[in-house]
Short mmCIF file of C-alpha atoms and ligand atoms in Angstrom, two decimals:
data_model
loop_
_atom_site.label_atom_id
_atom_site.label_comp_id
_atom_site.label_asym_id
_atom_site.label_seq_id
_atom_site.Cartn_x
_atom_site.Cartn_y
_atom_site.Cartn_z
CA MET A 1 87.05 150.43 66.01
CA SER A 2 84.28 152.68 67.07
CA GLY A 3 81.93 149.77 67.26
CA MET A 4 84.47 148.08 69.47
CA THR A 5 84.58 151.15 71.61
CA ALA A 6 80.89 151.31 72.04
CA SER A 7 80.88 147.65 72.96
CA ARG A 8 83.65 148.23 75.42
CA ILE A 9 81.46 150.98 77.09
CA ASN A 10 78.51 148.63 77.19
CA ARG A 11 80.73 146.03 78.89
CA ARG A 12 81.84 148.40 81.50
CA ALA A 13 78.12 149.47 81.90
CA PHE A 14 77.32 145.79 82.42
CA SER A 15 79.94 145.39 85.11
CA ARG A 16 78.51 148.37 86.85
CA SER A 17 74.94 147.18 86.57
CA THR A 18 76.00 143.77 87.76
CA LEU A 19 77.57 145.25 90.84
CA ALA A 20 74.54 147.44 91.35
CA ALA A 21 72.20 144.40 90.95
CA ALA A 22 74.33 142.61 93.58
CA ALA A 23 74.01 145.52 95.98
CA ALA A 24 70.35 145.77 95.30
CA ALA A 25 69.93 142.11 96.32
CA ALA A 26 70.18 143.37 99.83
CA PHE A 27 66.84 145.16 99.57
CA PRO A 28 65.06 145.89 102.90
CA ILE A 29 62.71 143.22 103.94
CA PRO A 30 60.06 143.60 106.69
CA ALA A 31 61.36 142.45 110.07
CA LEU A 32 60.05 139.05 111.16
CA SER A 33 57.31 138.98 113.83
CA ALA A 34 58.60 138.47 117.51
CA GLY A 35 59.29 134.88 118.54
CA PRO A 36 62.25 132.59 118.72
CA PRO A 37 64.81 133.54 115.93
CA ALA A 38 64.43 131.61 112.68
CA ARG A 39 67.22 129.09 112.18
CA VAL A 40 68.91 128.73 108.77
CA VAL A 41 71.65 126.11 108.33
CA VAL A 42 73.83 126.43 105.25
CA VAL A 43 75.97 123.42 104.28
CA GLY A 44 79.02 124.37 102.14
CA GLY A 45 81.18 127.43 102.72
CA GLY A 46 82.12 128.05 99.10
CA PHE A 47 81.02 130.86 96.74
CA ALA A 48 77.40 129.96 97.00
CA GLY A 49 77.03 129.06 100.55
CA THR A 50 79.13 131.69 102.12
CA SER A 51 77.39 134.41 99.99
CA CYS A 52 74.11 133.06 101.21
CA ALA A 53 74.99 133.01 104.87
CA ARG A 54 76.51 136.51 104.78
CA GLU A 55 73.55 137.97 102.86
CA LEU A 56 71.08 136.38 105.28
CA LYS A 57 72.76 138.07 108.28
CA LYS A 58 72.98 141.40 106.30
CA ILE A 59 69.25 141.43 105.41
CA ASP A 60 68.02 140.25 108.79
CA PRO A 61 70.61 140.03 111.67
CA THR A 62 68.02 138.31 113.92
CA ILE A 63 68.12 135.08 111.93
CA ALA A 64 70.44 132.47 113.47
CA VAL A 65 72.63 131.41 110.69
CA THR A 66 74.98 128.40 110.95
CA LEU A 67 77.51 127.69 108.10
CA VAL A 68 78.79 124.16 108.07
CA GLU A 69 82.02 123.75 106.09
CA ALA A 70 84.24 120.78 105.81
CA ASN A 71 87.61 122.65 105.58
CA LYS A 72 88.95 125.43 107.82
CA THR A 73 90.63 127.04 104.74
CA PHE A 74 88.71 127.43 101.50
CA THR A 75 90.75 127.15 98.19
CA ALA A 76 89.18 129.12 95.42
CA LEU A 77 89.33 127.46 92.00
CA PRO A 78 88.98 130.53 89.81
CA MET A 79 92.59 131.47 88.83
CA SER A 80 93.76 128.05 90.04
CA ASN A 81 94.81 127.12 86.50
CA SER A 82 97.42 129.98 86.87
CA VAL A 83 98.76 128.02 89.96
CA ILE A 84 99.16 124.94 87.71
CA ALA A 85 101.15 127.05 85.15
CA GLY A 86 103.34 128.60 87.81
CA LEU A 87 101.97 132.07 87.46
CA ARG A 88 100.31 132.16 91.02
CA LYS A 89 100.94 130.75 94.30
CA ILE A 90 98.28 128.39 95.97
CA GLY A 91 98.30 130.81 98.97
CA GLN A 92 96.83 133.50 96.75
CA GLN A 93 93.72 131.12 96.35
CA GLN A 94 93.11 130.52 100.09
CA PHE A 95 90.63 132.14 102.35
CA GLU A 96 89.30 131.67 105.85
CA TYR A 97 86.03 132.25 107.57
CA ARG A 98 86.93 135.02 110.05
CA ALA A 99 84.69 137.56 108.35
CA SER A 100 81.85 135.38 108.45
CA THR A 101 82.28 134.77 112.16
CA ALA A 102 82.63 138.54 112.69
CA ALA A 103 79.37 139.06 110.83
CA GLY A 104 77.56 136.87 113.51
CA ILE A 105 77.45 133.60 111.57
CA ASP A 106 78.12 130.43 113.60
CA VAL A 107 80.80 128.81 111.43
CA VAL A 108 81.15 125.15 112.17
CA ILE A 109 84.20 123.34 110.62
CA ALA A 110 82.70 119.76 110.14
CA VAL A 111 81.32 117.49 107.43
CA ALA A 112 77.50 117.25 107.26
CA LYS A 113 76.99 113.50 106.92
CA ALA A 114 73.20 113.17 107.07
CA VAL A 115 70.00 115.21 106.59
CA ASP A 116 66.59 114.38 107.94
CA PRO A 117 64.10 116.48 105.91
CA GLN A 118 61.14 115.39 108.12
CA ALA A 119 62.79 116.11 111.51
CA ARG A 120 64.57 119.17 109.81
CA GLN A 121 67.93 118.23 111.22
CA VAL A 122 71.45 117.94 109.87
CA THR A 123 73.82 115.49 111.47
CA LEU A 124 77.52 116.33 111.47
CA VAL A 125 80.50 113.99 111.71
CA GLY A 126 80.99 113.69 115.43
CA GLU A 127 77.20 113.23 115.77
CA LYS A 128 76.33 116.91 116.53
CA LEU A 129 72.77 117.75 115.40
CA LEU A 130 71.65 121.05 113.97
CA SER A 131 67.96 121.95 113.70
CA TYR A 132 66.67 124.23 111.02
CA ASP A 133 63.73 126.02 109.82
CA ARG A 134 65.29 126.37 106.30
CA LEU A 135 68.35 124.45 105.07
CA VAL A 136 70.59 125.61 102.26
CA LEU A 137 72.72 123.06 100.56
CA ALA A 138 75.70 124.53 98.63
CA PRO A 139 78.20 121.60 98.44
CA GLY A 140 79.50 122.22 95.00
CA ILE A 141 80.34 119.15 93.03
CA ASP A 142 81.62 115.52 93.63
CA LEU A 143 83.74 113.87 91.00
CA ARG A 144 82.16 110.63 89.64
CA TRP A 145 84.75 108.05 90.47
CA ASP A 146 82.56 105.28 88.70
CA ALA A 147 82.61 107.12 85.39
CA ILE A 148 85.88 106.20 83.82
CA PRO A 149 87.18 102.57 84.35
CA GLY A 150 90.52 102.72 86.05
CA TYR A 151 90.08 106.32 87.42
CA ASP A 152 89.39 106.26 91.09
CA ARG A 153 90.61 108.18 94.13
CA ALA A 154 93.97 106.26 94.16
CA ALA A 155 94.45 106.93 90.45
CA ALA A 156 93.89 110.62 91.02
CA GLU A 157 97.10 110.59 93.24
CA LYS A 158 99.03 109.73 90.05
CA MET A 159 96.90 111.34 87.41
CA PRO A 160 95.53 114.40 89.12
CA HIS A 161 92.17 115.96 88.28
CA ALA A 162 93.06 119.27 89.96
CA TRP A 163 89.32 120.15 89.81
CA ASN A 164 88.13 120.28 93.36
CA ASP A 165 91.05 121.29 95.65
CA GLY A 166 94.35 123.00 96.00
CA VAL A 167 96.30 119.91 96.91
CA GLN A 168 95.54 118.40 93.51
CA ALA A 169 96.45 121.67 91.77
CA ASP A 170 99.78 121.69 93.56
CA LEU A 171 100.32 117.93 92.50
CA LEU A 172 99.66 118.71 88.88
CA ARG A 173 101.98 121.73 89.06
CA ARG A 174 104.71 119.56 90.57
CA GLN A 175 104.33 116.88 87.96
CA LEU A 176 104.68 119.44 85.25
CA THR A 177 107.78 120.97 86.83
CA GLU A 178 109.46 117.58 87.19
CA MET A 179 108.79 116.22 83.76
CA ALA A 180 111.55 116.33 81.17
CA ASP A 181 111.50 118.47 78.08
CA GLY A 182 110.02 116.57 75.13
CA SER A 183 107.30 115.01 77.28
CA THR A 184 103.60 114.47 76.39
CA VAL A 185 100.94 115.93 78.65
CA VAL A 186 97.41 114.50 78.25
CA MET A 187 94.38 116.25 79.52
CA SER A 188 90.78 114.96 79.45
CA VAL A 189 87.67 117.01 79.37
CA PRO A 190 84.26 115.63 80.43
CA THR A 191 80.85 116.03 78.86
CA ALA A 192 78.44 118.76 80.26
CA PRO A 193 77.14 119.52 82.73
CA ALA A 194 80.28 120.28 84.56
CA ARG A 195 81.83 122.86 86.75
CA CYS A 196 82.94 126.07 84.89
CA PRO A 197 82.60 125.33 81.17
CA PRO A 198 85.52 127.38 79.86
CA ALA A 199 87.97 126.29 82.69
CA PRO A 200 89.40 123.18 80.96
CA TYR A 201 90.35 125.27 77.86
CA GLU A 202 91.85 128.02 80.11
CA ARG A 203 93.89 125.22 81.67
CA ALA A 204 94.93 123.79 78.33
CA SER A 205 96.06 127.30 77.24
CA LEU A 206 98.04 127.85 80.45
CA ILE A 207 99.74 124.44 80.36
CA ALA A 208 100.63 125.15 76.78
CA HIS A 209 102.13 128.51 77.84
CA TYR A 210 104.16 126.66 80.49
CA LEU A 211 105.44 124.23 77.91
CA LYS A 212 106.24 127.06 75.47
CA THR A 213 108.29 128.86 77.98
CA ALA A 214 109.92 126.07 80.01
CA LYS A 215 109.73 122.74 77.98
CA PRO A 216 109.23 123.73 74.30
CA ARG A 217 109.88 120.35 72.81
CA SER A 218 106.90 118.95 74.80
CA LYS A 219 103.24 118.61 73.65
CA LEU A 220 99.72 118.81 75.19
CA ILE A 221 96.95 116.60 73.93
CA VAL A 222 93.49 117.66 74.98
CA LEU A 223 90.96 114.69 74.82
CA ASP A 224 87.51 116.19 74.77
CA ALA A 225 84.23 114.26 75.28
CA LYS A 226 82.54 117.30 73.55
CA GLU A 227 82.34 118.65 70.10
CA ASN A 228 81.81 122.32 71.02
CA PHE A 229 82.71 124.41 73.86
CA SER A 230 82.19 127.92 75.47
CA MET A 231 84.20 130.72 73.57
CA GLN A 232 85.44 128.03 71.22
CA ARG A 233 86.53 130.27 68.31
CA LEU A 234 88.23 132.66 70.67
CA PHE A 235 90.12 129.81 72.31
CA GLN A 236 91.07 128.26 68.94
CA ASN A 237 92.16 131.50 67.41
CA ALA A 238 94.33 132.10 70.38
CA TRP A 239 95.76 128.55 70.24
CA LYS A 240 96.65 129.12 66.61
CA GLU A 241 98.33 132.38 67.45
CA LEU A 242 100.14 131.38 70.61
CA TYR A 243 100.57 127.62 70.71
CA THR A 244 100.78 126.10 67.19
CA GLY A 245 102.52 122.69 67.41
CA LEU A 246 102.22 122.58 71.12
CA LEU A 247 98.56 121.96 71.74
CA GLU A 248 96.46 119.48 69.94
CA TRP A 249 92.65 119.44 70.66
CA VAL A 250 90.84 116.09 69.96
CA PRO A 251 87.11 116.54 69.85
CA LEU A 252 84.56 113.75 70.38
CA SER A 253 84.16 113.02 66.70
CA SER A 254 87.91 112.48 66.36
CA GLY A 255 87.99 110.06 69.32
CA GLY A 256 88.20 112.55 72.23
CA GLN A 257 86.17 110.53 74.59
CA VAL A 258 88.11 108.82 77.21
CA VAL A 259 86.86 105.17 77.94
CA SER A 260 89.41 103.99 80.46
CA VAL A 261 92.82 104.80 82.06
CA ASP A 262 95.62 102.56 83.26
CA VAL A 263 97.59 104.23 85.96
CA ALA A 264 100.57 101.78 85.90
CA SER A 265 101.38 102.52 82.30
CA LYS A 266 99.96 105.99 82.39
CA THR A 267 97.80 105.12 79.38
CA ILE A 268 94.50 106.89 78.50
CA LYS A 269 92.34 104.91 76.11
CA THR A 270 89.74 106.60 73.92
CA ASP A 271 87.13 105.08 71.43
CA PHE A 272 89.78 105.31 68.68
CA GLU A 273 93.23 104.96 70.22
CA SER A 274 95.59 104.87 73.25
CA TYR A 275 97.65 107.74 74.52
CA ARG A 276 100.76 107.30 76.61
CA ALA A 277 101.22 110.28 78.90
CA ASP A 278 104.23 111.54 80.91
CA VAL A 279 101.79 113.72 82.87
CA ALA A 280 98.07 113.06 82.73
CA ASN A 281 95.30 115.40 83.95
CA ILE A 282 92.03 113.66 84.02
CA ILE A 283 88.96 115.73 84.79
CA PRO A 284 86.14 113.19 85.23
CA PRO A 285 82.46 113.68 84.92
CA GLN A 286 80.69 115.33 87.89
CA ARG A 287 77.52 115.49 89.96
CA ALA A 288 76.17 117.52 92.88
CA GLY A 289 78.03 117.24 96.15
CA GLY A 290 77.07 114.04 98.05
CA VAL A 291 75.08 115.60 100.76
CA THR A 292 72.43 116.39 98.20
CA THR A 293 71.90 112.69 97.71
CA LEU A 294 71.69 112.11 101.38
CA ALA A 295 69.17 114.89 101.73
CA GLY A 296 67.08 113.31 98.83
CA VAL A 297 67.23 116.48 96.74
CA ALA A 298 69.37 115.12 93.75
CA ASP A 299 67.55 113.49 90.95
CA ARG A 300 68.68 110.56 88.62
CA THR A 301 70.91 112.91 86.73
CA GLY A 302 72.89 113.50 89.87
CA TRP A 303 72.04 117.12 89.96
CA CYS A 304 69.31 118.93 91.99
CA PRO A 305 66.10 120.31 90.49
CA ILE A 306 65.02 123.62 92.02
CA ASP A 307 62.29 126.27 91.84
CA PRO A 308 64.20 129.07 90.08
CA ILE A 309 62.44 131.82 92.08
CA THR A 310 63.14 130.50 95.63
CA PHE A 311 65.90 127.98 94.87
CA GLU A 312 63.90 125.53 96.91
CA SER A 313 64.36 121.89 96.01
CA LYS A 314 61.57 120.30 93.94
CA GLN A 315 62.02 117.10 95.95
CA GLN A 316 62.13 118.28 99.60
CA ALA A 317 60.35 121.10 101.30
CA ASP A 318 62.36 123.80 103.18
CA ILE A 319 65.61 122.73 101.58
CA HIS A 320 67.20 125.08 99.00
CA VAL A 321 70.06 124.23 96.74
CA ILE A 322 72.31 126.70 95.33
CA GLY A 323 75.67 126.95 93.34
CA ASP A 324 77.12 124.20 91.15
CA ALA A 325 74.96 121.49 92.71
CA ALA A 326 71.64 122.98 91.32
CA ILE A 327 70.11 122.47 87.87
CA ALA A 328 70.07 126.00 86.68
CA GLY A 329 69.17 125.78 82.99
CA ALA A 330 71.31 128.13 80.92
CA MET A 331 73.33 129.43 84.00
CA PRO A 332 76.85 128.20 83.86
CA LYS A 333 78.28 126.57 86.98
CA SER A 334 80.49 129.41 87.93
CA ALA A 335 81.64 131.17 91.02
CA SER A 336 80.01 134.36 90.03
CA ALA A 337 76.67 132.62 89.29
CA ALA A 338 77.11 130.90 92.63
CA ASN A 339 77.63 134.16 94.45
CA SER A 340 74.69 135.77 92.67
CA ALA A 341 72.46 132.77 93.49
CA GLY A 342 73.59 132.80 97.18
CA LYS A 343 72.54 136.31 97.71
CA LEU A 344 69.25 135.91 95.94
CA CYS A 345 68.42 132.74 97.72
CA ALA A 346 68.99 134.56 101.04
CA ALA A 347 66.59 137.30 99.97
CA ALA A 348 64.03 134.66 99.05
CA ILE A 349 64.35 132.78 102.35
CA VAL A 350 63.95 136.06 104.36
CA GLU A 351 60.73 136.66 102.48
CA LEU A 352 59.50 133.11 102.89
CA LEU A 353 60.19 133.25 106.59
CA ALA A 354 58.14 136.47 106.69
CA GLY A 355 55.34 134.82 104.87
CA ALA A 356 55.84 136.93 101.84
CA LYS A 357 56.16 136.07 98.11
CA PRO A 358 59.72 136.09 96.91
CA ARG A 359 60.33 138.33 93.91
CA GLU A 360 61.55 137.07 90.63
CA PRO A 361 65.38 136.99 90.66
CA GLU A 362 67.81 138.16 88.00
CA LEU A 363 71.20 136.34 88.12
CA ALA A 364 74.53 137.38 86.70
CA SER A 365 77.48 135.39 85.67
CA ALA A 366 80.91 136.55 84.44
CA CYS A 367 83.80 134.25 83.43
CA TYR A 368 87.25 135.29 82.57
CA SER A 369 89.69 132.93 80.93
CA LEU A 370 93.52 133.61 80.96
CA LEU A 371 95.15 132.20 77.84
CA ALA A 372 98.62 133.52 78.52
CA PRO A 373 100.00 136.22 80.92
CA GLY A 374 98.33 139.47 79.82
CA TYR A 375 95.95 137.71 77.47
CA ALA A 376 92.40 136.96 78.63
CA ILE A 377 88.85 136.57 77.18
CA SER A 378 85.50 136.68 78.91
CA ILE A 379 81.89 135.87 78.70
CA THR A 380 79.17 137.44 80.76
CA GLY A 381 75.46 136.70 80.97
CA LYS A 382 72.23 137.50 82.84
CA TYR A 383 69.49 134.99 83.61
CA HIS A 384 65.95 134.91 84.77
CA PRO A 385 63.45 132.25 85.46
CA VAL A 386 61.12 131.24 82.76
CA GLY A 387 58.94 128.29 83.67
CA ASP A 388 61.02 125.80 85.54
CA GLN A 389 64.43 127.04 84.40
CA PHE A 390 66.78 129.95 84.12
CA ILE A 391 67.16 131.24 80.67
CA GLU A 392 69.60 133.86 79.41
CA ILE A 393 68.34 137.41 78.99
CA GLU A 394 68.87 138.19 75.34
CA GLY A 395 71.29 141.06 74.66
CA ALA A 396 72.25 141.33 78.36
CA GLY A 397 75.54 139.41 78.17
CA GLU A 398 78.71 139.91 76.14
CA THR A 399 81.52 137.82 74.86
CA SER A 400 85.00 139.11 74.01
CA PRO A 401 85.11 140.10 70.31
CA LEU A 402 86.73 137.59 67.95
CA GLU A 403 88.89 140.34 66.40
CA ALA A 404 90.49 142.66 68.88
CA PRO A 405 93.79 144.30 69.37
CA ARG A 406 96.16 142.84 71.94
CA SER A 407 95.50 145.72 74.25
CA TRP A 408 91.88 144.40 74.52
CA ARG A 409 93.05 140.98 75.78
CA GLU A 410 95.60 142.69 78.15
CA GLU A 411 92.69 144.82 79.58
CA ASP A 412 90.53 141.61 79.94
CA ALA A 413 93.50 140.07 81.96
CA LYS A 414 93.44 142.97 84.33
CA LEU A 415 89.65 142.76 84.65
CA ALA A 416 90.04 139.15 85.47
CA ASP A 417 92.35 139.94 88.40
CA GLY A 418 90.01 142.74 89.54
CA TRP A 419 86.98 140.33 89.34
CA PHE A 420 88.84 137.75 91.53
CA THR A 421 89.86 140.47 94.10
CA GLN A 422 86.31 141.86 94.18
CA ILE A 423 84.44 138.39 94.48
CA THR A 424 86.70 136.86 97.13
CA GLY A 425 86.85 140.10 99.06
CA GLU A 426 83.03 140.27 99.01
CA VAL A 427 82.56 136.64 100.09
CA PHE A 428 85.52 135.96 102.38
CA GLY A 429 86.84 139.48 103.24
C1 FAD B 501 89.92 125.17 87.27
C2 FAD B 501 88.67 125.89 87.60
C3 FAD B 501 88.71 127.24 87.23
C4 FAD B 501 87.49 128.00 87.47
N1 FAD B 501 87.43 129.28 87.07
C5 FAD B 501 86.33 129.99 87.33
C6 FAD B 501 86.33 131.42 86.96
O1 FAD B 501 87.24 131.93 86.30
N2 FAD B 501 85.16 132.04 87.17
C7 FAD B 501 84.14 131.57 87.82
O2 FAD B 501 83.16 132.22 88.09
N3 FAD B 501 84.05 130.29 88.15
C8 FAD B 501 85.21 129.45 87.97
N4 FAD B 501 85.21 128.16 88.41
C9 FAD B 501 83.94 127.60 88.86
C10 FAD B 501 83.85 127.81 90.34
O3 FAD B 501 84.98 127.35 91.13
C11 FAD B 501 82.65 127.07 90.89
O4 FAD B 501 81.60 127.28 89.99
C12 FAD B 501 82.18 127.49 92.29
O5 FAD B 501 83.29 127.26 93.23
C13 FAD B 501 80.85 126.90 92.74
O6 FAD B 501 80.53 127.48 93.94
P1 FAD B 501 79.78 126.43 95.02
O7 FAD B 501 79.66 127.26 96.23
O8 FAD B 501 78.71 125.83 94.40
O9 FAD B 501 80.84 125.24 95.35
P2 FAD B 501 82.34 125.41 95.98
O10 FAD B 501 82.87 126.76 95.82
O11 FAD B 501 83.16 124.25 95.56
O12 FAD B 501 81.97 125.18 97.55
C14 FAD B 501 81.40 124.04 98.14
C15 FAD B 501 81.91 123.92 99.52
O13 FAD B 501 81.07 122.92 100.18
C16 FAD B 501 81.90 122.15 101.07
N5 FAD B 501 81.23 120.90 101.31
C17 FAD B 501 80.74 120.03 100.41
N6 FAD B 501 80.17 119.06 101.03
C18 FAD B 501 80.14 119.25 102.36
C19 FAD B 501 79.60 118.56 103.50
N7 FAD B 501 78.95 117.44 103.41
N8 FAD B 501 79.69 119.15 104.70
C20 FAD B 501 80.47 120.28 104.79
N9 FAD B 501 80.90 121.02 103.73
C21 FAD B 501 80.72 120.40 102.57
C22 FAD B 501 83.21 122.05 100.35
O14 FAD B 501 84.23 121.87 101.31
C23 FAD B 501 83.34 123.46 99.76
O15 FAD B 501 84.06 124.29 100.42
C24 FAD B 501 86.40 127.39 88.11
C25 FAD B 501 86.46 126.05 88.46
C26 FAD B 501 87.55 125.28 88.27
C27 FAD B 501 87.70 123.95 88.69
#
């Protein structure tokens, strides 16, 4: 127990130091020399882009910052699995950009449809042109509609992914609510790299919770294209404790890889067999948001190589890529990492505009997973650049202990709520 208490204290210290590091990211930077204000355009008003735009204005209010975002309302995906399980309302996930506008950022609600790195211009749908000195691309991910035969945009209306927006999360919720007791739910999990490594397993847990409480004769089958996953033993122990008989996980070696789907018969085919689903949640493979391809900053993997000190693209000068779209080594594709990268990228841009050398960043990530109401686990980490990549700083992160009293899991569930309130307040409030 005492070891556990010490670790608990360390964890709290970690949270404090993470917050302090975040605040320190706003270190003072020498003012730019007189002349026309520098223009920074940020495409993507999610956790990475909005954090970056706001931090730019905070460090140097003279910079003309434009934030281009496709949607007027942002739907946050952390905690969206709770919406699917009926534990939260989608409205609790939604945020607008008033605070960014109030901070002096020019928020433009439009889709960026082209980037000309030579002319340093972004074209918006509607043909408006934005010129920039530095461009930040933070478009998150696109789903790869070509990856699973039979699974395209139309199929997602019947077999929702619920991975990129609130409408899909609501659709999956509705399908679960409307299905009969005794039904089979099938979920598919893609290979890495993908957005938020623990999130599919959080979702599996919360769907199982819904079945246990509302449709106990039903079953969830999780088809996984991977053999191992983040916090695996913690998840599997909890599944044994909470959801025996309700949740079956099928790893790659047992035929977890989905090779095709048939929407009409709601059939999911793997290397080994076919599964008939009453409700199917297909999470397809992913790549960086499409604007990165248009800008020529995505490589053959579909993701964007960057300099880990400046977040500048390795393929195009004066374009930075942050958040899920970037190749960031050991850093998970998470909202907290995106927030951290957004702020540090802003600091680097201000230094570059001033002709100074950006300092080496240290990024932080924290991911909480809710497995049932009042039962959460977490993983935190810190990362720094080594060579071309971010690597994890040994001993700086923490994962929930495998053995812990239920009160520990309850406290993690409260910390998860607190984390969401804190990060969305900071980025959108
Ligand atoms: C189910 C689920 C649960 C998750 N849980 C957690 C969690 O507990 N903790 C955690 O840290 N992370 C979690 N995540 C991951 C987190 O949501 C992402 O890592 C994070 O949103 C990445 O931030 P981003 O800014 O890169 O992308 P986003 O937040 O997706 O923002 C990208 C924005 O860019 C806009 N955009 C894209 N292209 C264009 C364009 N051409 N023109 C204009 N706008 C454009 C989009 O509309 C979007 O608003 C979860 C993800 C999922 C799916």
